[in-house]
Each structure stands twice: as structure tokens, then as C-alpha cells.
Short mmCIF file of C-alpha atoms in Angstrom, two decimals:
data_model
loop_
_atom_site.label_atom_id
_atom_site.label_comp_id
_atom_site.label_asym_id
_atom_site.label_seq_id
_atom_site.Cartn_x
_atom_site.Cartn_y
_atom_site.Cartn_z
CA MET A 216 7.56 85.67 -30.72
CA PRO A 217 10.52 85.79 -28.29
CA ARG A 218 11.20 89.02 -26.46
CA LEU A 219 14.25 91.00 -27.55
CA ALA A 220 16.86 91.88 -24.96
CA PRO A 221 16.22 95.11 -23.06
CA ALA A 222 18.42 97.95 -24.20
CA THR A 223 19.24 99.25 -20.71
CA ALA A 224 21.76 97.78 -18.28
CA ARG A 225 19.46 97.52 -15.25
CA HIS A 226 18.46 93.96 -16.17
CA HIS A 227 22.03 92.67 -16.42
CA GLY A 228 22.29 91.69 -12.76
CA ARG A 229 19.34 89.31 -12.92
CA LEU A 230 20.42 88.11 -16.33
CA ALA A 231 23.86 87.30 -14.92
CA VAL A 232 22.26 84.99 -12.33
CA LEU A 233 20.26 83.20 -15.03
CA LEU A 234 23.24 82.82 -17.36
CA ALA A 235 25.37 81.60 -14.47
CA ALA A 236 22.79 78.92 -13.65
CA LEU A 237 22.69 77.87 -17.31
CA SER A 238 26.48 77.65 -17.44
CA ALA A 239 26.58 75.66 -14.20
CA LEU A 240 24.30 72.86 -15.40
CA GLY A 241 26.91 71.10 -17.54
CA PRO A 242 29.82 71.02 -15.07
CA PHE A 243 27.52 70.35 -12.09
CA SER A 244 25.96 67.30 -13.73
CA THR A 245 29.38 66.07 -14.83
CA ASP A 246 30.44 64.98 -11.38
CA ALA A 247 27.50 65.30 -8.96
CA TYR A 248 27.21 61.52 -8.94
CA LEU A 249 30.91 60.75 -8.35
CA PRO A 250 30.35 59.83 -4.66
CA SER A 251 27.85 57.21 -5.86
CA PHE A 252 30.34 55.33 -8.07
CA PRO A 253 30.93 52.46 -5.61
CA GLU A 254 27.19 52.02 -4.95
CA ILE A 255 26.32 52.10 -8.67
CA GLY A 256 28.88 49.38 -9.27
CA ARG A 257 27.40 47.24 -6.48
CA VAL A 258 23.79 47.72 -7.60
CA PHE A 259 24.48 46.78 -11.21
CA GLY A 260 27.26 44.29 -10.50
CA ALA A 261 29.53 46.34 -12.78
CA PRO A 262 33.31 46.73 -12.48
CA ALA A 263 34.75 50.15 -11.66
CA VAL A 264 36.05 50.57 -15.22
CA LEU A 265 32.52 50.21 -16.65
CA VAL A 266 31.07 52.64 -14.10
CA GLN A 267 33.81 55.12 -15.09
CA GLN A 268 32.51 54.88 -18.67
CA THR A 269 29.29 56.60 -17.58
CA LEU A 270 31.45 59.70 -17.16
CA THR A 271 33.20 59.26 -20.51
CA ALA A 272 29.80 58.64 -22.18
CA TYR A 273 28.73 62.04 -20.85
CA MET A 274 31.89 63.94 -21.78
CA VAL A 275 32.25 62.79 -25.40
CA PRO A 276 28.80 63.91 -26.70
CA PHE A 277 29.06 66.99 -24.48
CA SER A 278 32.23 67.90 -26.34
CA VAL A 279 30.88 67.08 -29.82
CA MET A 280 27.56 68.90 -29.40
CA THR A 281 29.12 72.08 -28.05
CA LEU A 282 30.79 72.36 -31.45
CA TRP A 283 27.35 72.83 -33.06
CA GLN A 284 25.13 74.48 -30.45
CA GLY A 285 26.59 77.96 -30.84
CA ALA A 286 26.38 77.87 -34.63
CA ILE A 287 22.78 76.63 -34.45
CA SER A 288 21.96 79.52 -32.10
CA ASP A 289 23.56 81.92 -34.62
CA ALA A 290 20.90 80.72 -37.09
CA LEU A 291 17.83 80.04 -34.93
CA GLY A 292 18.33 82.43 -32.03
CA ARG A 293 19.75 82.02 -28.53
CA ARG A 294 16.48 81.52 -26.64
CA ARG A 295 14.86 78.77 -28.73
CA VAL A 296 17.92 76.50 -28.76
CA THR A 297 18.41 76.91 -25.02
CA LEU A 298 14.82 75.91 -24.20
CA VAL A 299 14.88 72.78 -26.39
CA MET A 300 18.19 71.59 -24.95
CA LEU A 301 17.04 72.08 -21.36
CA ALA A 302 13.86 70.08 -21.96
CA LEU A 303 15.84 67.20 -23.47
CA PHE A 304 18.30 67.27 -20.57
CA ALA A 305 15.45 66.96 -18.07
CA LEU A 306 14.10 63.90 -19.91
CA ALA A 307 17.57 62.32 -20.01
CA SER A 308 17.94 62.88 -16.26
CA VAL A 309 14.69 61.01 -15.63
CA GLY A 310 16.04 58.17 -17.77
CA CYS A 311 19.22 58.04 -15.67
CA MET A 312 17.16 57.94 -12.48
CA LEU A 313 15.08 55.01 -13.75
CA SER A 314 17.93 53.05 -15.35
CA TRP A 315 17.66 49.29 -14.85
CA ARG A 316 21.13 48.31 -16.16
CA VAL A 317 24.47 50.07 -16.25
CA GLU A 318 24.29 50.07 -20.07
CA ALA A 319 21.04 52.06 -19.88
CA LEU A 320 22.71 54.50 -17.50
CA VAL A 321 25.55 54.93 -19.99
CA ALA A 322 23.06 55.65 -22.80
CA PHE A 323 21.07 58.24 -20.84
CA ARG A 324 24.27 59.86 -19.60
CA ALA A 325 25.25 60.25 -23.25
CA LEU A 326 21.96 62.07 -23.94
CA GLN A 327 22.58 64.26 -20.90
CA GLY A 328 25.99 65.14 -22.27
CA ALA A 329 24.64 65.96 -25.72
CA THR A 330 22.32 68.62 -24.26
CA ALA A 331 24.07 69.90 -21.13
CA GLY A 332 26.53 72.30 -22.77
CA ALA A 333 24.05 74.58 -24.54
CA GLY A 334 23.70 76.94 -21.60
CA MET A 335 27.45 77.39 -21.28
CA VAL A 336 28.00 77.96 -25.01
CA ILE A 337 25.02 80.21 -25.64
CA GLY A 338 25.48 82.12 -22.39
CA ARG A 339 28.89 83.37 -23.52
CA ALA A 340 27.43 84.49 -26.85
CA VAL A 341 24.61 86.32 -25.04
CA VAL A 342 27.14 88.31 -23.00
CA ARG A 343 28.94 89.49 -26.12
CA ASP A 344 25.62 90.19 -27.87
CA LEU A 345 24.80 92.67 -25.12
CA LEU A 346 28.05 94.15 -23.82
CA ASP A 347 31.57 95.19 -24.78
CA GLY A 348 34.83 95.91 -23.00
CA ALA A 349 35.02 96.10 -19.22
CA GLU A 350 31.27 95.57 -18.76
CA ALA A 351 31.43 92.31 -20.70
CA ARG A 352 34.38 91.16 -18.60
CA ARG A 353 32.57 91.96 -15.35
CA LEU A 354 29.50 90.01 -16.42
CA MET A 355 31.64 87.15 -17.72
CA SER A 356 33.47 87.04 -14.38
CA ARG A 357 30.19 86.66 -12.50
CA ILE A 358 29.14 83.83 -14.79
CA ALA A 359 32.57 82.21 -14.63
CA LEU A 360 32.38 82.26 -10.83
CA VAL A 361 29.35 79.98 -10.80
CA PHE A 362 30.64 77.95 -13.76
CA ALA A 363 33.87 77.31 -11.88
CA ILE A 364 32.20 76.47 -8.57
CA ALA A 365 29.69 74.07 -10.12
CA PRO A 366 32.05 71.11 -10.65
CA ALA A 367 33.34 71.64 -7.12
CA LEU A 368 29.88 71.88 -5.58
CA GLY A 369 28.43 68.95 -7.53
CA PRO A 370 30.06 66.09 -5.58
CA VAL A 371 29.30 67.79 -2.26
CA VAL A 372 25.57 68.02 -3.03
CA GLY A 373 25.63 64.61 -4.69
CA GLY A 374 27.36 63.05 -1.70
CA TRP A 375 24.69 64.21 0.73
CA LEU A 376 21.86 63.20 -1.62
CA HIS A 377 23.49 59.77 -1.92
CA VAL A 378 23.71 59.35 1.85
CA TRP A 379 20.15 60.54 2.50
CA LEU A 380 18.21 59.14 -0.47
CA GLY A 381 20.48 56.93 -2.59
CA TRP A 382 22.22 57.40 -5.92
CA ARG A 383 19.02 57.71 -7.98
CA ALA A 384 18.13 60.85 -6.05
CA VAL A 385 21.11 62.62 -7.61
CA PHE A 386 19.60 62.25 -11.08
CA GLY A 387 16.14 63.10 -9.76
CA PHE A 388 17.60 66.35 -8.46
CA LEU A 389 19.15 67.08 -11.88
CA ALA A 390 15.77 66.46 -13.56
CA LEU A 391 14.00 68.89 -11.22
CA PHE A 392 16.75 71.49 -11.47
CA SER A 393 16.83 71.46 -15.28
CA ALA A 394 13.02 71.58 -15.51
CA ALA A 395 12.95 74.58 -13.18
CA LEU A 396 15.71 76.22 -15.19
CA CYS A 397 13.75 75.66 -18.41
CA ALA A 398 10.70 77.36 -16.88
CA TRP A 399 12.88 80.24 -15.67
CA CYS A 400 14.36 80.71 -19.15
CA TRP A 401 10.87 80.65 -20.67
CA ARG A 402 9.94 83.59 -18.47
CA ALA A 403 13.16 85.57 -18.23
CA LEU A 404 15.68 84.77 -20.99
CA PRO A 405 15.53 87.44 -23.71
CA GLU A 406 16.41 86.89 -27.34
CA THR A 407 19.66 88.80 -27.83
CA LEU A 408 20.16 87.96 -31.51
CA PRO A 409 17.48 89.64 -33.66
CA PRO A 410 16.44 87.84 -36.88
CA ALA A 411 18.20 90.44 -39.03
CA GLN A 412 21.55 89.51 -37.47
CA ARG A 413 21.22 85.73 -37.78
CA ARG A 414 23.23 83.62 -40.16
CA PRO A 415 21.61 80.99 -42.42
CA LEU A 416 21.89 77.41 -41.19
CA GLN A 417 23.74 76.14 -44.25
CA VAL A 418 26.23 73.31 -43.99
CA ARG A 419 28.67 74.84 -46.46
CA SER A 420 28.60 78.20 -44.69
CA MET A 421 29.02 76.52 -41.30
CA LEU A 422 31.98 74.44 -42.47
CA ARG A 423 33.57 77.56 -43.91
CA GLY A 424 33.08 79.29 -40.58
CA TYR A 425 34.57 76.40 -38.62
CA ARG A 426 37.56 76.37 -40.94
CA GLU A 427 38.04 80.10 -40.39
CA VAL A 428 37.83 79.84 -36.61
CA LEU A 429 39.90 76.68 -36.21
CA SER A 430 42.62 77.90 -38.58
CA SER A 431 43.29 80.98 -36.44
CA ARG A 432 46.55 80.38 -34.59
CA ALA A 433 45.69 83.11 -32.10
CA PHE A 434 42.34 81.49 -31.30
CA LEU A 435 43.87 78.03 -30.92
CA ALA A 436 46.59 79.37 -28.63
CA LEU A 437 44.09 81.17 -26.38
CA VAL A 438 41.78 78.18 -26.12
CA ALA A 439 44.72 75.86 -25.45
CA GLY A 440 45.71 78.17 -22.61
CA VAL A 441 42.24 77.89 -21.07
CA THR A 442 41.91 74.16 -21.69
CA CYS A 443 45.27 73.00 -20.41
CA SER A 444 45.35 75.19 -17.31
CA PHE A 445 41.82 74.19 -16.27
CA SER A 446 42.46 70.53 -17.08
CA ALA A 447 44.75 70.44 -14.06
CA VAL A 448 41.78 71.37 -11.85
CA PHE A 449 39.54 68.88 -13.64
CA LEU A 450 42.15 66.17 -13.03
CA TYR A 451 41.57 66.54 -9.29
CA ILE A 452 37.80 66.76 -9.71
CA VAL A 453 37.45 63.47 -11.61
CA SER A 454 40.06 61.82 -9.36
CA ALA A 455 38.21 62.93 -6.22
CA PRO A 456 36.84 59.48 -5.25
CA VAL A 457 40.36 58.01 -5.24
CA PHE A 458 42.18 61.10 -3.95
CA LEU A 459 39.80 61.62 -1.03
CA LEU A 460 38.58 58.14 -0.16
CA ARG A 461 41.84 56.24 -0.67
CA HIS A 462 44.73 58.69 -0.29
CA LEU A 463 43.25 61.00 2.35
CA GLY A 464 40.88 58.55 4.04
CA VAL A 465 37.68 60.62 4.13
CA GLY A 466 34.12 59.27 3.65
CA GLU A 467 31.40 59.98 1.07
CA THR A 468 30.35 63.13 2.92
CA GLY A 469 33.93 64.41 3.18
CA PHE A 470 34.20 65.71 -0.38
CA LEU A 471 34.05 69.24 1.00
CA TRP A 472 37.71 68.80 2.00
CA LEU A 473 38.62 69.08 -1.67
CA PHE A 474 35.78 71.08 -3.14
CA GLY A 475 35.60 73.67 -0.37
CA PRO A 476 39.13 74.98 -1.06
CA ILE A 477 38.51 74.79 -4.80
CA SER A 478 35.31 76.82 -4.45
CA GLY A 479 37.03 79.39 -2.23
CA GLY A 480 39.87 79.93 -4.67
CA MET A 481 37.46 80.24 -7.57
CA MET A 482 35.33 82.81 -5.77
CA ILE A 483 38.35 84.97 -4.98
CA GLY A 484 39.79 84.68 -8.49
CA ASN A 485 36.57 85.56 -10.29
CA TRP A 486 35.88 88.43 -7.90
CA ALA A 487 39.36 89.78 -8.59
CA SER A 488 38.88 89.43 -12.35
CA GLY A 489 35.69 91.48 -12.22
CA ALA A 490 37.20 94.07 -9.88
CA LEU A 491 40.20 94.56 -12.18
CA ALA A 492 38.06 94.97 -15.32
CA GLY A 493 38.72 98.42 -16.75
CA ARG A 494 41.82 98.85 -14.57
CA MET A 495 44.08 96.14 -15.96
CA THR A 496 44.28 94.86 -19.52
CA ASN A 497 43.14 91.36 -20.35
CA GLN A 498 46.68 90.28 -21.23
CA ARG A 499 48.13 91.52 -17.94
CA THR A 500 45.34 89.90 -15.95
CA VAL A 501 46.04 86.58 -17.64
CA ALA A 502 49.76 86.92 -16.89
CA TRP A 503 49.03 87.46 -13.18
CA GLY A 504 46.73 84.44 -13.24
CA PHE A 505 49.42 82.20 -14.69
CA GLY A 506 51.86 83.50 -12.09
CA ALA A 507 49.54 82.46 -9.26
CA MET A 508 49.04 79.04 -10.84
CA ALA A 509 52.81 78.53 -11.14
CA VAL A 510 53.47 79.28 -7.47
CA ALA A 511 50.66 76.95 -6.35
CA ALA A 512 51.67 74.11 -8.67
CA LEU A 513 55.28 74.30 -7.47
CA ALA A 514 54.17 74.20 -3.82
CA ASN A 515 51.96 71.19 -4.57
CA VAL A 516 54.78 69.24 -6.23
CA LEU A 517 57.29 70.05 -3.48
CA PHE A 518 54.95 69.05 -0.65
CA HIS A 519 54.07 65.68 -2.14
CA ALA A 520 57.69 65.00 -3.08
CA LEU A 521 58.70 65.41 0.58
CA HIS A 522 55.63 64.30 2.55
CA ALA A 523 52.85 61.74 2.54
CA PRO A 524 49.40 63.10 1.59
CA ALA A 525 47.70 64.74 4.56
CA LEU A 526 44.94 67.20 5.33
CA PRO A 527 44.87 70.15 4.96
CA TRP A 528 48.26 70.45 3.25
CA SER A 529 47.38 68.27 0.26
CA VAL A 530 44.51 70.55 -0.74
CA LEU A 531 45.76 74.03 0.21
CA PRO A 532 47.84 74.51 -2.98
CA LEU A 533 44.64 74.02 -4.97
CA VAL A 534 43.30 77.28 -3.53
CA GLY A 535 46.09 79.28 -5.15
CA TYR A 536 45.92 77.33 -8.38
CA VAL A 537 42.19 77.75 -8.96
CA LEU A 538 42.47 81.41 -7.89
CA GLY A 539 44.89 81.92 -10.77
CA THR A 540 42.74 79.91 -13.17
CA SER A 541 39.64 81.91 -12.29
CA LEU A 542 41.52 85.19 -12.60
CA ALA A 543 42.70 84.34 -16.12
CA MET A 544 39.73 82.46 -17.60
CA PRO A 545 37.22 85.33 -18.18
CA SER A 546 39.85 87.39 -20.00
CA LEU A 547 41.04 84.44 -22.09
CA THR A 548 37.43 83.67 -23.06
CA LEU A 549 36.64 87.24 -24.14
CA MET A 550 39.91 87.53 -26.05
CA ALA A 551 39.03 84.39 -28.00
CA LEU A 552 35.45 85.49 -28.77
CA ASP A 553 36.55 88.97 -29.84
CA LEU A 554 38.63 87.48 -32.66
CA PHE A 555 35.34 86.66 -34.46
CA PRO A 556 32.73 89.37 -33.75
CA GLU A 557 30.44 88.10 -36.54
CA ARG A 558 30.61 84.47 -35.41
CA ARG A 559 30.52 84.66 -31.63
CA GLY A 560 28.23 81.68 -31.25
CA MET A 561 30.46 79.54 -33.47
CA ALA A 562 33.63 80.74 -31.73
CA SER A 563 32.04 79.94 -28.36
CA SER A 564 31.13 76.48 -29.65
CA CYS A 565 34.67 75.80 -30.82
CA GLN A 566 36.09 76.98 -27.51
CA ALA A 567 33.67 74.84 -25.52
CA PHE A 568 34.38 71.85 -27.77
CA MET A 569 38.11 72.07 -27.20
CA GLN A 570 37.70 72.53 -23.45
CA THR A 571 35.32 69.63 -23.03
CA ALA A 572 37.38 67.43 -25.35
CA GLY A 573 40.34 68.14 -23.12
CA ASN A 574 38.30 67.32 -20.03
CA ALA A 575 37.07 64.10 -21.64
CA LEU A 576 40.67 63.10 -22.35
CA VAL A 577 41.57 63.78 -18.72
CA ALA A 578 38.60 61.75 -17.44
CA ALA A 579 39.08 58.80 -19.78
CA ALA A 580 42.86 58.48 -19.99
CA LEU A 581 44.99 60.76 -17.83
CA ALA A 582 43.14 60.54 -14.51
CA PRO A 583 43.32 56.70 -14.28
CA LEU A 584 47.04 56.91 -15.06
CA LEU A 585 47.80 59.60 -12.49
CA TRP A 586 45.44 58.99 -9.56
CA GLY A 587 47.58 56.15 -8.20
CA SER A 588 49.33 58.57 -5.84
CA ALA A 589 49.04 62.17 -4.69
CA ARG A 590 52.54 62.79 -6.06
CA THR A 591 51.62 61.85 -9.63
CA LEU A 592 48.48 63.99 -9.40
CA SER A 593 50.60 66.99 -8.41
CA LEU A 594 52.89 66.37 -11.38
CA GLY A 595 49.84 66.17 -13.64
CA MET A 596 48.73 69.59 -12.41
CA ALA A 597 52.17 71.06 -13.11
CA GLY A 598 52.19 69.52 -16.58
CA GLY A 599 48.81 70.99 -17.51
CA LEU A 600 49.94 74.42 -16.34
CA ALA A 601 53.18 74.21 -18.31
CA VAL A 602 51.36 73.46 -21.57
CA GLY A 603 48.80 76.22 -20.90
CA ALA A 604 51.53 78.78 -20.19
CA VAL A 605 53.39 77.87 -23.38
CA ALA A 606 50.14 78.27 -25.33
CA PHE A 607 49.53 81.77 -23.93
CA ALA A 608 53.13 82.74 -24.67
CA ALA A 609 52.55 81.53 -28.23
CA TYR A 610 49.48 83.78 -28.47
CA ALA A 611 51.54 86.77 -27.35
CA ALA A 612 54.02 86.02 -30.13
CA ILE A 613 51.43 85.20 -32.82
CA ARG A 614 48.69 87.78 -32.37
CA PRO A 615 50.61 90.95 -33.30
CA ARG A 616 51.55 89.40 -36.65
CA GLU A 617 48.01 88.31 -37.58
CA PRO A 618 46.18 90.86 -39.74
CA ALA A 619 43.07 92.39 -38.25
CA ARG A 620 39.94 90.65 -39.48
CA GLU A 621 37.59 92.62 -41.64
CA PRO A 622 33.98 92.53 -40.43
CA GLU A 623 31.96 90.13 -42.53
CA ARG A 624 29.01 91.42 -44.48
CA ARG A 625 25.72 90.08 -43.27
CA ALA A 626 23.42 88.59 -45.82
CA ALA A 627 20.64 90.92 -46.78
#
């Protein structure tokens, strides 16, 4: 029988590290192999467009499955679902490592995507199972720090593994990492949702819950704010091979030029979010975050309108932008989850689905359209911010007029 979560707060520090590692798996494995794209194409004799589909094949099932993983954990418990998904991810990573054709790599990447998001979705629900208010925001900020750094760190680690051991080593590393994480969860992840608080896994009830969550204008506005503002960062992440190798002229081991500044901005932003918890309201913190993003996006557009891409100036605006994103994201996430206290797992699933669907759209459609020049990439960043800011403004206008939700009665 799984252990229930400890009632005291002394375990929260170690739990934060575990939940952060779980949340990092999905974004880290999204792009750790990006530096290997040219080599994968040469090995399999595949065009660049087909190699790019290995990323889309990952993102689409990632997005679809996150819609269900939280609801399943509401019925079966957080711990059990997490362990099963981690084991399947490890097997899929071995399949990627041993792939003999690019089509096989696409198939195993799809299985990776279907299982990689469970840690991110369930981790958010675990935080709200345990904590409220400022304490929840502090813990969410710690987790968001690692979650935000993971897609930036992935290509750096993947680039060095590619240079030292070849592209298959990247997937071997993911297999070992996920297996170790599964063992860690087996030993240390508590069950934070007791059986008495679980919801039956009934299709009709789940569909009713999804309809309730996805019909909330306040929820949709908050999630759109998160999705669109972060999509501007993800645009640069998935465009990194072109942006760095072609426009800035760095090699496979030079991805730190982009992901170092991104990581630095994310660390500062998430630290600030945690430090301001209990001192500044969520809404005001989000407003400051959008302000920082606006200044950085404007600087990025102006530089590339007047100058050719060059280091370090082409990447410095990203520091300010991701600082603002990381400052706002923990508060936006908690505000969205708190709209549905009885369906936190489902609300987390819907949020993750919309975010990853947005990222999949960026990877499959927008990035190839915009990565032709550094100028168009800067305009793409500004566009994502503009839509995100409008969405948050819509939330500010909508939320006061929505009636407070009555707590749902749990089934006896």
C-alpha cells in the first residue's frame, strides 16, 4: 500500500527536488537531441523535414496524454500513475536508442511523448494536495525553476553527449535518467491523494469535468497567458539549430550561448517569484512579469531591426524575457488550479494540454516559418507576448464577474 504524504513541512524541501526532477523530464527530453538533427539525417538518409517530424511526433501525444494523466491520477492516485509512466518512458527511450530507421525513431519518440508529461501534470497536483497560499507558491516556484531550465539545459547536455558518444547516447542517457527517477519515486514519492478523496474513473464524469474546466473563461484566459508568453521562449528553443548554427555561426557545442542566458533569466525569475510569495499578490506578480517581458521583447525587435545578428547582443534580450516569464508562471499556474479545488488533477491536465499543444504548434508550424532570420524570430517573440498579455487582461476583466464555485460534494 503506498505511503501517505507526511503531515509536517520538514519533508517539503526534498519533495521539491523530486517533483522538480519529475517536471523536468518532459521538457528536457523534448530538445536534448536537437544538436544531433544533422547527424540523424545523415545516418538514416532522411531529409531535414522528416527529422523535424521526430519532434512533432513527440509533442502531439505529449499534449494529448497530459489531458488525461491528471484525471487518471484523481481516480487511481498520484504515485501509481507516476511510476507506470516513468517505466514506459524508460522503455521508449531504449527503443529510440536502438532505432534502425527514422520511422522507428518517430514511433518511439511518440511513445516517449505519451508518457513524459505525467511528472509535470501530477507534480502540480501534488503541490496543491499538500500546501496552500504562499507556501504553495514558494514550492511551485522551486519546481518551475527546474522545469524552466530543463529545455534550456537539454541541448547543452545533448550536444556534449553527441560529440563524445554519438546521437544514440542521448537516448541512452534519457533511459538511464528515467529509470533512476522511477526508482527514486518508488522510494520517496508519497501518495498525497488518499482513497477517500479520489474520484471514480467514469467516462461520463470525466467528460463532465472537462466540460466544466474548459468552459471557464477565467481558466482559459489564464492558461492562454501562460501558453502564449512561454511559446515565445519555446520558439527560440526549437529554432536553436538554425538560430545558433546558421545565423550566429556557432558549433554543436556552442548551444550554451543561447541556453546559458535563458537558464540565468529563469533562475532569477523563479527565485524572485518565491521570494515575493506572501509579500505581493499573484495578480501583481504576474503584471510585473509581463512588464519585464515587454521591455525585453521590444529591445529584441529594435536590435534586430537595426543590426545583423551578433553575439552576445542577439541573446541578451532573452534574459529579461525569460526572467519575466519565470516570475509570472508560478502565479498563473496556481491561479488556474485554484479555480477547481476538487479537480486539481484534471485542471492541471487541461493546463498542460493547452501548453504542450501550443508548443507543438510552434514546433511544427511557426518555427519553420520564422527561423529564416533573427528579425522574424524577434517578431515572433513579440507576437506571443502580445497575445499572452491580452489573455491576462481578459482574465482581469472576466474573473470578478464569474460567480464563486461551490465546492463539489465527494461521493460517499
